[in-house]
PDB file of C-alpha atoms in Angstrom:
ATOM      1  CA  MET A1182       0.000   0.000   0.000  1.00 45.00           C
ATOM      2  CA  MET A1183       2.852   2.361   0.869  1.00 48.00           C
ATOM      3  CA  LYS A1184       4.557   1.543  -2.442  1.00 52.00           C
ATOM      4  CA  LEU A1185       1.323   2.349  -4.281  1.00 49.00           C
ATOM      5  CA  LYS A1186       1.073   5.759  -2.566  1.00 61.00           C
ATOM      6  CA  GLY A1187       4.697   6.508  -3.388  1.00 61.00           C
ATOM      7  CA  TRP A1188       4.136   5.554  -7.025  1.00 66.00           C
ATOM      8  CA  ASN A1189       1.077   7.829  -7.168  1.00 75.00           C
ATOM      9  CA  LYS A1190       3.178  10.736  -5.919  1.00 75.00           C
ATOM     10  CA  VAL A1191       5.762  10.074  -8.618  1.00 76.00           C
ATOM     11  CA  ARG A1192       3.066  10.052 -11.284  1.00 79.00           C
ATOM     12  CA  VAL A1193       1.566  13.285  -9.960  1.00 77.00           C
ATOM     13  CA  LEU A1194       4.977  14.966  -9.986  1.00 80.00           C
ATOM     14  CA  ALA A1195       5.630  13.674 -13.494  1.00 81.00           C
ATOM     15  CA  LEU A1196       2.354  15.202 -14.673  1.00 82.00           C
ATOM     16  CA  LEU A1197       3.042  18.509 -12.939  1.00 83.00           C
ATOM     17  CA  LEU A1198       6.660  18.814 -14.021  1.00 86.00           C
ATOM     18  CA  PRO A1199       6.069  19.975 -17.647  1.00 87.00           C
ATOM     19  CA  GLY A1200       3.658  22.669 -16.527  1.00 87.00           C
ATOM     20  CA  LEU A1201       5.984  23.811 -13.751  1.00 87.00           C
ATOM     21  CA  LEU A1202       8.902  23.980 -16.179  1.00 90.00           C
ATOM     22  CA  ILE A1203       6.920  26.057 -18.657  1.00 91.00           C
ATOM     23  CA  PHE A1204       5.718  28.348 -15.862  1.00 87.00           C
ATOM     24  CA  GLY A1205       9.241  28.726 -14.503  1.00 87.00           C
ATOM     25  CA  ILE A1206      10.868  29.399 -17.866  1.00 88.00           C
ATOM     26  CA  PHE A1207       8.252  31.680 -19.427  1.00 87.00           C
ATOM     27  CA  THR A1208       6.678  33.375 -16.376  1.00 85.00           C
ATOM     28  CA  PHE A1209       8.690  33.172 -13.154  1.00 88.00           C
ATOM     29  CA  TYR A1210      12.167  33.669 -14.639  1.00 89.00           C
ATOM     30  CA  PRO A1211      11.175  36.693 -16.797  1.00 87.00           C
ATOM     31  CA  ILE A1212       9.609  38.378 -13.754  1.00 87.00           C
ATOM     32  CA  VAL A1213      12.710  37.819 -11.638  1.00 90.00           C
ATOM     33  CA  ARG A1214      14.962  38.914 -14.521  1.00 87.00           C
ATOM     34  CA  LEU A1215      12.891  42.042 -15.102  1.00 85.00           C
ATOM     35  CA  PHE A1216      13.046  42.945 -11.407  1.00 89.00           C
ATOM     36  CA  TRP A1217      16.832  42.515 -11.487  1.00 90.00           C
ATOM     37  CA  MET A1218      17.079  44.719 -14.581  1.00 87.00           C
ATOM     38  CA  SER A1219      15.189  47.531 -12.855  1.00 87.00           C
ATOM     39  CA  PHE A1220      18.212  48.149 -10.590  1.00 90.00           C
ATOM     40  CA  PHE A1221      20.677  48.548 -13.449  1.00 87.00           C
ATOM     41  CA  LYS A1222      21.437  51.110 -16.106  1.00 84.00           C
ATOM     42  CA  TRP A1223      20.357  48.884 -18.947  1.00 77.00           C
ATOM     43  CA  ASP A1224      20.062  50.553 -22.348  1.00 72.00           C
ATOM     44  CA  PHE A1225      21.389  50.269 -25.880  1.00 67.00           C
ATOM     45  CA  GLY A1226      24.542  52.164 -24.970  1.00 63.00           C
ATOM     46  CA  SER A1227      25.438  49.878 -22.052  1.00 59.00           C
ATOM     47  CA  PHE A1228      23.876  46.600 -23.154  1.00 58.00           C
ATOM     48  CA  PHE A1229      26.991  44.558 -22.368  1.00 65.00           C
ATOM     49  CA  ASP A1230      28.226  46.791 -19.545  1.00 70.00           C
ATOM     50  CA  GLN A1231      25.360  47.178 -17.107  1.00 77.00           C
ATOM     51  CA  LYS A1232      25.913  49.446 -14.133  1.00 81.00           C
ATOM     52  CA  PHE A1233      24.136  48.914 -10.810  1.00 84.00           C
ATOM     53  CA  ILE A1234      22.302  52.124  -9.908  1.00 85.00           C
ATOM     54  CA  GLY A1235      19.950  50.922  -7.167  1.00 86.00           C
ATOM     55  CA  PHE A1236      16.600  52.698  -7.071  1.00 90.00           C
ATOM     56  CA  GLU A1237      17.638  55.392  -9.536  1.00 91.00           C
ATOM     57  CA  ASN A1238      15.355  54.006 -12.271  1.00 90.00           C
ATOM     58  CA  TYR A1239      12.400  54.134  -9.888  1.00 92.00           C
ATOM     59  CA  ARG A1240      13.189  57.741  -8.937  1.00 94.00           C
ATOM     60  CA  THR A1241      13.521  58.646 -12.619  1.00 91.00           C
ATOM     61  CA  VAL A1242      10.143  57.115 -13.432  1.00 92.00           C
ATOM     62  CA  LEU A1243       8.333  58.864 -10.575  1.00 91.00           C
ATOM     63  CA  SER A1244       9.875  62.238 -11.454  1.00 92.00           C
ATOM     64  CA  ASP A1245       9.172  61.912 -15.190  1.00 91.00           C
ATOM     65  CA  GLN A1246       6.442  64.322 -16.342  1.00 94.00           C
ATOM     66  CA  ASN A1247       5.538  62.121 -19.304  1.00 93.00           C
ATOM     67  CA  PHE A1248       5.018  59.159 -16.985  1.00 93.00           C
ATOM     68  CA  ARG A1249       2.713  61.263 -14.822  1.00 94.00           C
ATOM     69  CA  VAL A1250       0.685  62.176 -17.892  1.00 95.00           C
ATOM     70  CA  ALA A1251       0.528  58.533 -18.983  1.00 94.00           C
ATOM     71  CA  PHE A1252      -0.430  57.383 -15.483  1.00 94.00           C
ATOM     72  CA  THR A1253      -3.154  60.043 -15.249  1.00 95.00           C
ATOM     73  CA  ASN A1254      -4.514  59.015 -18.640  1.00 96.00           C
ATOM     74  CA  THR A1255      -4.588  55.383 -17.515  1.00 95.00           C
ATOM     75  CA  ILE A1256      -6.402  56.277 -14.285  1.00 94.00           C
ATOM     76  CA  VAL A1257      -8.986  58.352 -16.164  1.00 96.00           C
ATOM     77  CA  TYR A1258      -9.426  55.600 -18.770  1.00 96.00           C
ATOM     78  CA  THR A1259     -10.039  53.039 -16.017  1.00 95.00           C
ATOM     79  CA  LEU A1260     -12.374  55.260 -13.978  1.00 95.00           C
ATOM     80  CA  VAL A1261     -14.510  55.968 -17.042  1.00 96.00           C
ATOM     81  CA  THR A1262     -14.544  52.627 -18.852  1.00 96.00           C
ATOM     82  CA  VAL A1263     -14.892  50.238 -15.903  1.00 96.00           C
ATOM     83  CA  PRO A1264     -18.135  51.669 -14.416  1.00 96.00           C
ATOM     84  CA  ALA A1265     -19.585  52.274 -17.881  1.00 97.00           C
ATOM     85  CA  GLN A1266     -18.904  48.688 -18.994  1.00 96.00           C
ATOM     86  CA  MET A1267     -20.325  47.244 -15.787  1.00 96.00           C
ATOM     87  CA  ILE A1268     -23.465  49.390 -15.730  1.00 96.00           C
ATOM     88  CA  LEU A1269     -24.274  48.921 -19.414  1.00 96.00           C
ATOM     89  CA  GLY A1270     -23.347  45.227 -19.312  1.00 95.00           C
ATOM     90  CA  LEU A1271     -25.593  44.644 -16.286  1.00 95.00           C
ATOM     91  CA  LEU A1272     -28.442  46.587 -17.920  1.00 95.00           C
ATOM     92  CA  VAL A1273     -28.194  44.523 -21.111  1.00 95.00           C
ATOM     93  CA  ALA A1274     -27.965  41.294 -19.085  1.00 94.00           C
ATOM     94  CA  MET A1275     -31.109  42.182 -17.132  1.00 93.00           C
ATOM     95  CA  LEU A1276     -32.999  43.020 -20.334  1.00 92.00           C
ATOM     96  CA  ILE A1277     -31.968  39.755 -22.010  1.00 92.00           C
ATOM     97  CA  ASN A1278     -32.750  37.794 -18.853  1.00 89.00           C
ATOM     98  CA  SER A1279     -36.267  39.249 -18.774  1.00 87.00           C
ATOM     99  CA  ILE A1280     -37.244  38.311 -22.338  1.00 86.00           C
ATOM    100  CA  THR A1281     -38.514  34.912 -23.378  1.00 81.00           C
ATOM    101  CA  HIS A1282     -37.694  34.893 -27.090  1.00 84.00           C
ATOM    102  CA  ALA A1283     -34.536  35.500 -29.166  1.00 82.00           C
ATOM    103  CA  LYS A1284     -32.196  35.336 -26.167  1.00 84.00           C
ATOM    104  CA  ILE A1285     -29.479  33.587 -28.131  1.00 87.00           C
ATOM    105  CA  PHE A1286     -29.671  36.166 -30.928  1.00 90.00           C
ATOM    106  CA  PHE A1287     -29.201  39.115 -28.554  1.00 89.00           C
ATOM    107  CA  ARG A1288     -26.430  37.370 -26.622  1.00 90.00           C
ATOM    108  CA  VAL A1289     -24.514  36.744 -29.842  1.00 90.00           C
ATOM    109  CA  ALA A1290     -25.177  40.258 -31.135  1.00 91.00           C
ATOM    110  CA  TYR A1291     -23.844  41.922 -27.984  1.00 91.00           C
ATOM    111  CA  TYR A1292     -20.889  39.556 -27.722  1.00 92.00           C
ATOM    112  CA  LEU A1293     -19.633  40.116 -31.288  1.00 92.00           C
ATOM    113  CA  PRO A1294     -17.627  43.253 -30.357  1.00 92.00           C
ATOM    114  CA  VAL A1295     -15.759  41.210 -27.723  1.00 93.00           C
ATOM    115  CA  ILE A1296     -14.369  38.766 -30.269  1.00 92.00           C
ATOM    116  CA  THR A1297     -13.661  41.514 -32.803  1.00 92.00           C
ATOM    117  CA  SER A1298      -9.926  42.125 -33.188  1.00 93.00           C
ATOM    118  CA  TRP A1299      -8.619  45.089 -31.183  1.00 94.00           C
ATOM    119  CA  VAL A1300      -6.484  46.040 -34.177  1.00 94.00           C
ATOM    120  CA  ILE A1301      -9.409  46.092 -36.599  1.00 94.00           C
ATOM    121  CA  ALA A1302     -11.721  47.879 -34.163  1.00 94.00           C
ATOM    122  CA  SER A1303      -9.058  50.497 -33.355  1.00 94.00           C
ATOM    123  CA  LEU A1304      -8.393  51.202 -37.033  1.00 94.00           C
ATOM    124  CA  VAL A1305     -12.130  51.514 -37.713  1.00 94.00           C
ATOM    125  CA  PHE A1306     -12.557  53.981 -34.841  1.00 93.00           C
ATOM    126  CA  LYS A1307      -9.529  55.922 -36.064  1.00 92.00           C
ATOM    127  CA  TYR A1308     -11.056  56.102 -39.536  1.00 92.00           C
ATOM    128  CA  VAL A1309     -14.439  57.228 -38.163  1.00 92.00           C
ATOM    129  CA  PHE A1310     -13.002  59.961 -35.918  1.00 92.00           C
ATOM    130  CA  ASN A1311     -10.186  61.076 -38.207  1.00 90.00           C
ATOM    131  CA  THR A1312     -10.189  64.698 -39.372  1.00 86.00           C
ATOM    132  CA  GLU A1313     -11.162  63.523 -42.857  1.00 85.00           C
ATOM    133  CA  GLY A1314     -13.135  60.579 -41.514  1.00 82.00           C
ATOM    134  CA  MET A1315     -16.690  59.354 -41.687  1.00 87.00           C
ATOM    135  CA  LEU A1316     -18.020  61.260 -38.659  1.00 88.00           C
ATOM    136  CA  ASN A1317     -16.803  64.631 -39.928  1.00 87.00           C
ATOM    137  CA  TYR A1318     -18.235  63.867 -43.365  1.00 87.00           C
ATOM    138  CA  PHE A1319     -21.598  63.107 -41.757  1.00 87.00           C
ATOM    139  CA  LEU A1320     -21.522  66.302 -39.670  1.00 86.00           C
ATOM    140  CA  THR A1321     -20.414  68.612 -42.471  1.00 87.00           C
ATOM    141  CA  ASN A1322     -22.008  67.158 -45.606  1.00 83.00           C
ATOM    142  CA  VAL A1323     -25.064  65.216 -44.442  1.00 84.00           C
ATOM    143  CA  ILE A1324     -26.662  67.041 -41.508  1.00 86.00           C
ATOM    144  CA  HIS A1325     -24.644  70.290 -41.899  1.00 81.00           C
ATOM    145  CA  ILE A1326     -24.084  70.908 -38.183  1.00 86.00           C
ATOM    146  CA  THR A1327     -20.676  72.450 -38.876  1.00 80.00           C
ATOM    147  CA  SER A1328     -18.849  73.700 -41.938  1.00 80.00           C
ATOM    148  CA  GLN A1329     -15.383  72.711 -40.729  1.00 86.00           C
ATOM    149  CA  ASN A1330     -13.985  69.328 -39.765  1.00 86.00           C
ATOM    150  CA  VAL A1331     -13.564  68.664 -36.057  1.00 86.00           C
ATOM    151  CA  HIS A1332     -10.061  67.549 -35.020  1.00 88.00           C
ATOM    152  CA  TRP A1333     -11.169  64.742 -32.712  1.00 89.00           C
ATOM    153  CA  LEU A1334      -7.773  63.036 -32.427  1.00 90.00           C
ATOM    154  CA  ASP A1335      -5.548  66.120 -32.313  1.00 89.00           C
ATOM    155  CA  SER A1336      -6.011  66.870 -28.612  1.00 90.00           C
ATOM    156  CA  ARG A1337      -5.272  64.958 -25.443  1.00 91.00           C
ATOM    157  CA  TRP A1338      -8.802  64.412 -24.198  1.00 92.00           C
ATOM    158  CA  GLY A1339     -10.268  64.117 -27.678  1.00 92.00           C
ATOM    159  CA  GLY A1340      -8.004  61.178 -28.444  1.00 92.00           C
ATOM    160  CA  MET A1341      -8.535  59.638 -25.004  1.00 94.00           C
ATOM    161  CA  THR A1342     -12.307  59.959 -25.358  1.00 95.00           C
ATOM    162  CA  VAL A1343     -12.251  57.996 -28.618  1.00 95.00           C
ATOM    163  CA  ALA A1344     -10.127  55.281 -26.987  1.00 95.00           C
ATOM    164  CA  MET A1345     -12.520  55.151 -24.022  1.00 96.00           C
ATOM    165  CA  LEU A1346     -15.559  54.851 -26.301  1.00 96.00           C
ATOM    166  CA  LEU A1347     -13.888  51.910 -28.009  1.00 96.00           C
ATOM    167  CA  GLY A1348     -13.068  50.278 -24.673  1.00 95.00           C
ATOM    168  CA  ILE A1349     -16.660  50.622 -23.474  1.00 96.00           C
ATOM    169  CA  TRP A1350     -18.110  49.337 -26.750  1.00 95.00           C
ATOM    170  CA  LYS A1351     -15.919  46.234 -26.703  1.00 95.00           C
ATOM    171  CA  GLY A1352     -16.467  45.518 -23.013  1.00 94.00           C
ATOM    172  CA  ILE A1353     -20.259  45.566 -22.790  1.00 95.00           C
ATOM    173  CA  GLY A1354     -20.633  42.077 -24.260  1.00 94.00           C
ATOM    174  CA  TRP A1355     -18.178  40.465 -21.837  1.00 95.00           C
ATOM    175  CA  ASN A1356     -19.939  42.021 -18.857  1.00 96.00           C
ATOM    176  CA  MET A1357     -23.296  40.981 -20.288  1.00 95.00           C
ATOM    177  CA  VAL A1358     -22.263  37.324 -20.398  1.00 94.00           C
ATOM    178  CA  VAL A1359     -20.769  37.393 -16.888  1.00 95.00           C
ATOM    179  CA  PHE A1360     -23.742  39.159 -15.300  1.00 95.00           C
ATOM    180  CA  LEU A1361     -26.282  37.089 -17.225  1.00 94.00           C
ATOM    181  CA  ALA A1362     -24.778  33.905 -15.788  1.00 92.00           C
ATOM    182  CA  ALA A1363     -24.934  35.438 -12.297  1.00 93.00           C
ATOM    183  CA  LEU A1364     -28.534  36.631 -12.689  1.00 92.00           C
ATOM    184  CA  GLN A1365     -29.666  33.148 -13.660  1.00 90.00           C
ATOM    185  CA  GLN A1366     -28.311  31.839 -10.347  1.00 89.00           C
ATOM    186  CA  VAL A1367     -30.440  34.211  -8.225  1.00 88.00           C
ATOM    187  CA  PRO A1368     -33.427  32.198  -6.921  1.00 87.00           C
ATOM    188  CA  GLN A1369     -36.687  33.302  -8.534  1.00 86.00           C
ATOM    189  CA  SER A1370     -38.440  32.707  -5.214  1.00 85.00           C
ATOM    190  CA  LEU A1371     -36.673  35.737  -3.758  1.00 84.00           C
ATOM    191  CA  TYR A1372     -38.188  37.987  -6.411  1.00 83.00           C
ATOM    192  CA  GLU A1373     -41.617  36.463  -5.824  1.00 81.00           C
ATOM    193  CA  SER A1374     -41.344  37.004  -2.071  1.00 86.00           C
ATOM    194  CA  ALA A1375     -40.212  40.592  -2.567  1.00 82.00           C
ATOM    195  CA  SER A1376     -43.121  41.263  -4.935  1.00 85.00           C
ATOM    196  CA  MET A1377     -45.596  39.813  -2.415  1.00 83.00           C
ATOM    197  CA  ASP A1378     -44.156  42.190   0.197  1.00 80.00           C
ATOM    198  CA  GLY A1379     -44.871  45.131  -2.079  1.00 81.00           C
ATOM    199  CA  ALA A1380     -41.343  45.741  -3.390  1.00 80.00           C
ATOM    200  CA  GLY A1381     -41.134  47.633  -6.678  1.00 84.00           C
ATOM    201  CA  VAL A1382     -38.725  47.106  -9.550  1.00 84.00           C
ATOM    202  CA  TRP A1383     -36.025  49.342  -8.040  1.00 89.00           C
ATOM    203  CA  GLN A1384     -36.394  47.805  -4.575  1.00 89.00           C
ATOM    204  CA  ARG A1385     -36.097  44.284  -6.002  1.00 87.00           C
ATOM    205  CA  PHE A1386     -32.992  45.346  -7.901  1.00 89.00           C
ATOM    206  CA  VAL A1387     -31.333  46.884  -4.836  1.00 87.00           C
ATOM    207  CA  HIS A1388     -32.316  44.295  -2.230  1.00 85.00           C
ATOM    208  CA  VAL A1389     -32.426  41.084  -4.292  1.00 88.00           C
ATOM    209  CA  THR A1390     -30.434  41.411  -7.513  1.00 89.00           C
ATOM    210  CA  LEU A1391     -27.380  43.304  -6.283  1.00 88.00           C
ATOM    211  CA  PRO A1392     -26.818  41.145  -3.154  1.00 88.00           C
ATOM    212  CA  GLY A1393     -27.307  38.026  -5.268  1.00 89.00           C
ATOM    213  CA  ILE A1394     -24.583  38.973  -7.765  1.00 91.00           C
ATOM    214  CA  ARG A1395     -22.189  40.724  -5.361  1.00 88.00           C
ATOM    215  CA  GLY A1396     -19.417  38.194  -5.907  1.00 86.00           C
ATOM    216  CA  THR A1397     -19.705  38.583  -9.675  1.00 91.00           C
ATOM    217  CA  ILE A1398     -19.567  42.363  -9.329  1.00 91.00           C
ATOM    218  CA  LEU A1399     -16.307  42.077  -7.395  1.00 88.00           C
ATOM    219  CA  PHE A1400     -14.880  39.674  -9.970  1.00 88.00           C
ATOM    220  CA  ALA A1401     -15.810  41.974 -12.861  1.00 92.00           C
ATOM    221  CA  LEU A1402     -14.492  45.032 -11.025  1.00 90.00           C
ATOM    222  CA  VAL A1403     -11.075  43.498 -10.382  1.00 87.00           C
ATOM    223  CA  MET A1404     -10.735  42.028 -13.886  1.00 90.00           C
ATOM    224  CA  LEU A1405     -11.822  45.224 -15.624  1.00 93.00           C
ATOM    225  CA  THR A1406      -9.512  47.343 -13.476  1.00 91.00           C
ATOM    226  CA  ILE A1407      -6.575  45.158 -14.476  1.00 90.00           C
ATOM    227  CA  GLY A1408      -7.741  45.412 -18.083  1.00 92.00           C
ATOM    228  CA  GLY A1409      -7.958  49.201 -17.815  1.00 93.00           C
ATOM    229  CA  PHE A1410      -4.354  49.424 -16.676  1.00 92.00           C
ATOM    230  CA  ASN A1411      -3.364  47.065 -19.500  1.00 91.00           C
ATOM    231  CA  VAL A1412      -4.856  49.191 -22.266  1.00 94.00           C
ATOM    232  CA  TYR A1413      -2.380  49.376 -25.139  1.00 93.00           C
ATOM    233  CA  THR A1414      -3.548  48.464 -28.640  1.00 93.00           C
ATOM    234  CA  SER A1415      -6.346  51.014 -28.935  1.00 93.00           C
ATOM    235  CA  THR A1416      -4.343  54.044 -27.803  1.00 94.00           C
ATOM    236  CA  LYS A1417      -1.274  52.928 -29.760  1.00 93.00           C
ATOM    237  CA  LEU A1418      -3.170  52.625 -33.033  1.00 94.00           C
ATOM    238  CA  ILE A1419      -5.623  55.503 -32.598  1.00 94.00           C
ATOM    239  CA  THR A1420      -3.302  58.265 -31.334  1.00 92.00           C
ATOM    240  CA  ASP A1421       0.190  56.724 -30.916  1.00 90.00           C
ATOM    241  CA  GLY A1422       0.800  59.174 -28.070  1.00 89.00           C
ATOM    242  CA  LYS A1423       0.142  62.252 -30.197  1.00 89.00           C
ATOM    243  CA  PRO A1424       0.169  65.128 -29.753  1.00 89.00           C
ATOM    244  CA  GLY A1425       3.492  65.329 -27.889  1.00 87.00           C
ATOM    245  CA  HIS A1426       3.025  62.147 -25.798  1.00 90.00           C
ATOM    246  CA  GLU A1427      -0.154  63.644 -24.269  1.00 93.00           C
ATOM    247  CA  THR A1428      -2.263  60.561 -25.050  1.00 93.00           C
ATOM    248  CA  GLU A1429       0.207  57.984 -23.784  1.00 94.00           C
ATOM    249  CA  VAL A1430      -0.912  55.354 -21.285  1.00 95.00           C
ATOM    250  CA  VAL A1431       1.471  53.440 -19.066  1.00 94.00           C
ATOM    251  CA  LEU A1432       1.963  50.516 -21.462  1.00 93.00           C
ATOM    252  CA  THR A1433       2.502  52.659 -24.563  1.00 94.00           C
ATOM    253  CA  TRP A1434       4.939  54.832 -22.613  1.00 94.00           C
ATOM    254  CA  MET A1435       6.730  51.729 -21.340  1.00 92.00           C
ATOM    255  CA  TYR A1436       7.002  50.395 -24.896  1.00 91.00           C
ATOM    256  CA  TYR A1437       8.298  53.745 -26.162  1.00 92.00           C
ATOM    257  CA  LYS A1438      10.995  53.987 -23.491  1.00 90.00           C
ATOM    258  CA  ALA A1439      12.106  50.385 -24.026  1.00 87.00           C
ATOM    259  CA  PHE A1440      12.081  50.003 -27.797  1.00 86.00           C
ATOM    260  CA  SER A1441      12.292  53.581 -29.089  1.00 85.00           C
ATOM    261  CA  SER A1442      14.558  55.125 -26.445  1.00 83.00           C
ATOM    262  CA  GLY A1443      16.320  51.903 -25.441  1.00 84.00           C
ATOM    263  CA  LYS A1444      15.822  52.505 -21.705  1.00 87.00           C
ATOM    264  CA  PHE A1445      15.149  48.932 -20.590  1.00 88.00           C
ATOM    265  CA  GLY A1446      15.995  49.571 -16.933  1.00 89.00           C
ATOM    266  CA  TYR A1447      13.544  52.468 -16.851  1.00 91.00           C
ATOM    267  CA  SER A1448      10.811  50.320 -18.420  1.00 91.00           C
ATOM    268  CA  ALA A1449      11.475  47.474 -15.990  1.00 90.00           C
ATOM    269  CA  ALA A1450      11.108  49.822 -13.022  1.00 92.00           C
ATOM    270  CA  LEU A1451       7.931  51.286 -14.528  1.00 93.00           C
ATOM    271  CA  SER A1452       6.398  47.823 -14.907  1.00 91.00           C
ATOM    272  CA  PHE A1453       6.903  47.005 -11.227  1.00 91.00           C
ATOM    273  CA  ILE A1454       5.519  50.373 -10.127  1.00 91.00           C
ATOM    274  CA  ILE A1455       2.339  49.640 -12.087  1.00 90.00           C
ATOM    275  CA  ALA A1456       2.210  46.063 -10.753  1.00 88.00           C
ATOM    276  CA  LEU A1457       2.459  47.388  -7.180  1.00 89.00           C
ATOM    277  CA  ALA A1458      -0.268  49.961  -7.844  1.00 87.00           C
ATOM    278  CA  LEU A1459      -2.553  47.240  -9.238  1.00 85.00           C
ATOM    279  CA  ALA A1460      -1.898  44.963  -6.264  1.00 85.00           C
ATOM    280  CA  VAL A1461      -2.756  47.728  -3.796  1.00 87.00           C
ATOM    281  CA  LEU A1462      -5.880  48.626  -5.765  1.00 83.00           C
ATOM    282  CA  ALA A1463      -7.042  45.004  -5.873  1.00 79.00           C
ATOM    283  CA  VAL A1464      -6.585  44.642  -2.093  1.00 83.00           C
ATOM    284  CA  VAL A1465      -8.560  47.839  -1.492  1.00 83.00           C
ATOM    285  CA  GLN A1466     -11.376  46.627  -3.735  1.00 76.00           C
ATOM    286  CA  PHE A1467     -11.571  43.272  -1.942  1.00 76.00           C
ATOM    287  CA  ARG A1468     -11.577  44.976   1.471  1.00 78.00           C
ATOM    288  CA  LEU A1469     -14.361  47.368   0.484  1.00 73.00           C
ATOM    289  CA  MET A1470     -16.524  44.569  -0.877  1.00 69.00           C
ATOM    290  CA  GLN A1471     -15.950  42.438   2.228  1.00 70.00           C
ATOM    291  CA  ARG A1472     -16.861  45.395   4.438  1.00 66.00           C
ATOM    292  CA  LYS A1473     -20.121  45.853   2.528  1.00 59.00           C
ATOM    293  CA  GLU A1474     -20.897  42.146   2.967  1.00 59.00           C
ATOM    294  CA  ASP A1475     -20.279  42.407   6.706  1.00 59.00           C
ATOM    295  CA  ASP A1476     -22.575  45.436   6.918  1.00 57.00           C
TER     296      ASP A1476
END
């Protein structure tokens, strides 16, 4: 019996070993290597002669005005897109959950933007909002609201607004699917009891629906916050940081410093600053949700 248990352990380790090796080589080692790089002057000019500079890269990042702009843009992007995606996604999920016919059609229709390529969607939005694009043509030549083209992408908040609209549009479907699955798990008897007690639509939503999907709300909030900080493709393709790096987000700025300026140590330090900020934010979100549950 003891030999059989020992053989089972060997088989389990043999099954786990390939996955652990892949994780170690492609995930754990790059993280450790990147953290080590953040303490060195590591750029194109000193690629084979790295100099240990301690926390200098971190100080440089935090004192960099362009990083502050990129970080602010990322915060604003997250604060706007995350609530909008969750509210609209929950609204769509509740509407689909309340109908009896064509549920599959509406689920597919709202989920199509999610599986649409970020590259294609970003280029389409850039074409629509370009100075010579479709929206300006509609405004000037079709409904004649203005006689001059609007420069949507030539300002900081104009470009960021277009990127945020794209992020919201693509995220509604994902939230719809997540919240729809959660809504279907709320017992129908709770709604019936609330209705018998005289609760209206809003009261049933506040006292039955929201408590019933609280865990899903937390899950969506954390995942979307991480996604907001990871925004890259849309801003890179729509504005590419123009004008004057004013529409950079943290990932586009990190890419620029690493592969355009050759400051790999700077970019490594920046990545860990963002990772720390995300970790703190996730802990705060969990604590707030747990406090609400206790109340």
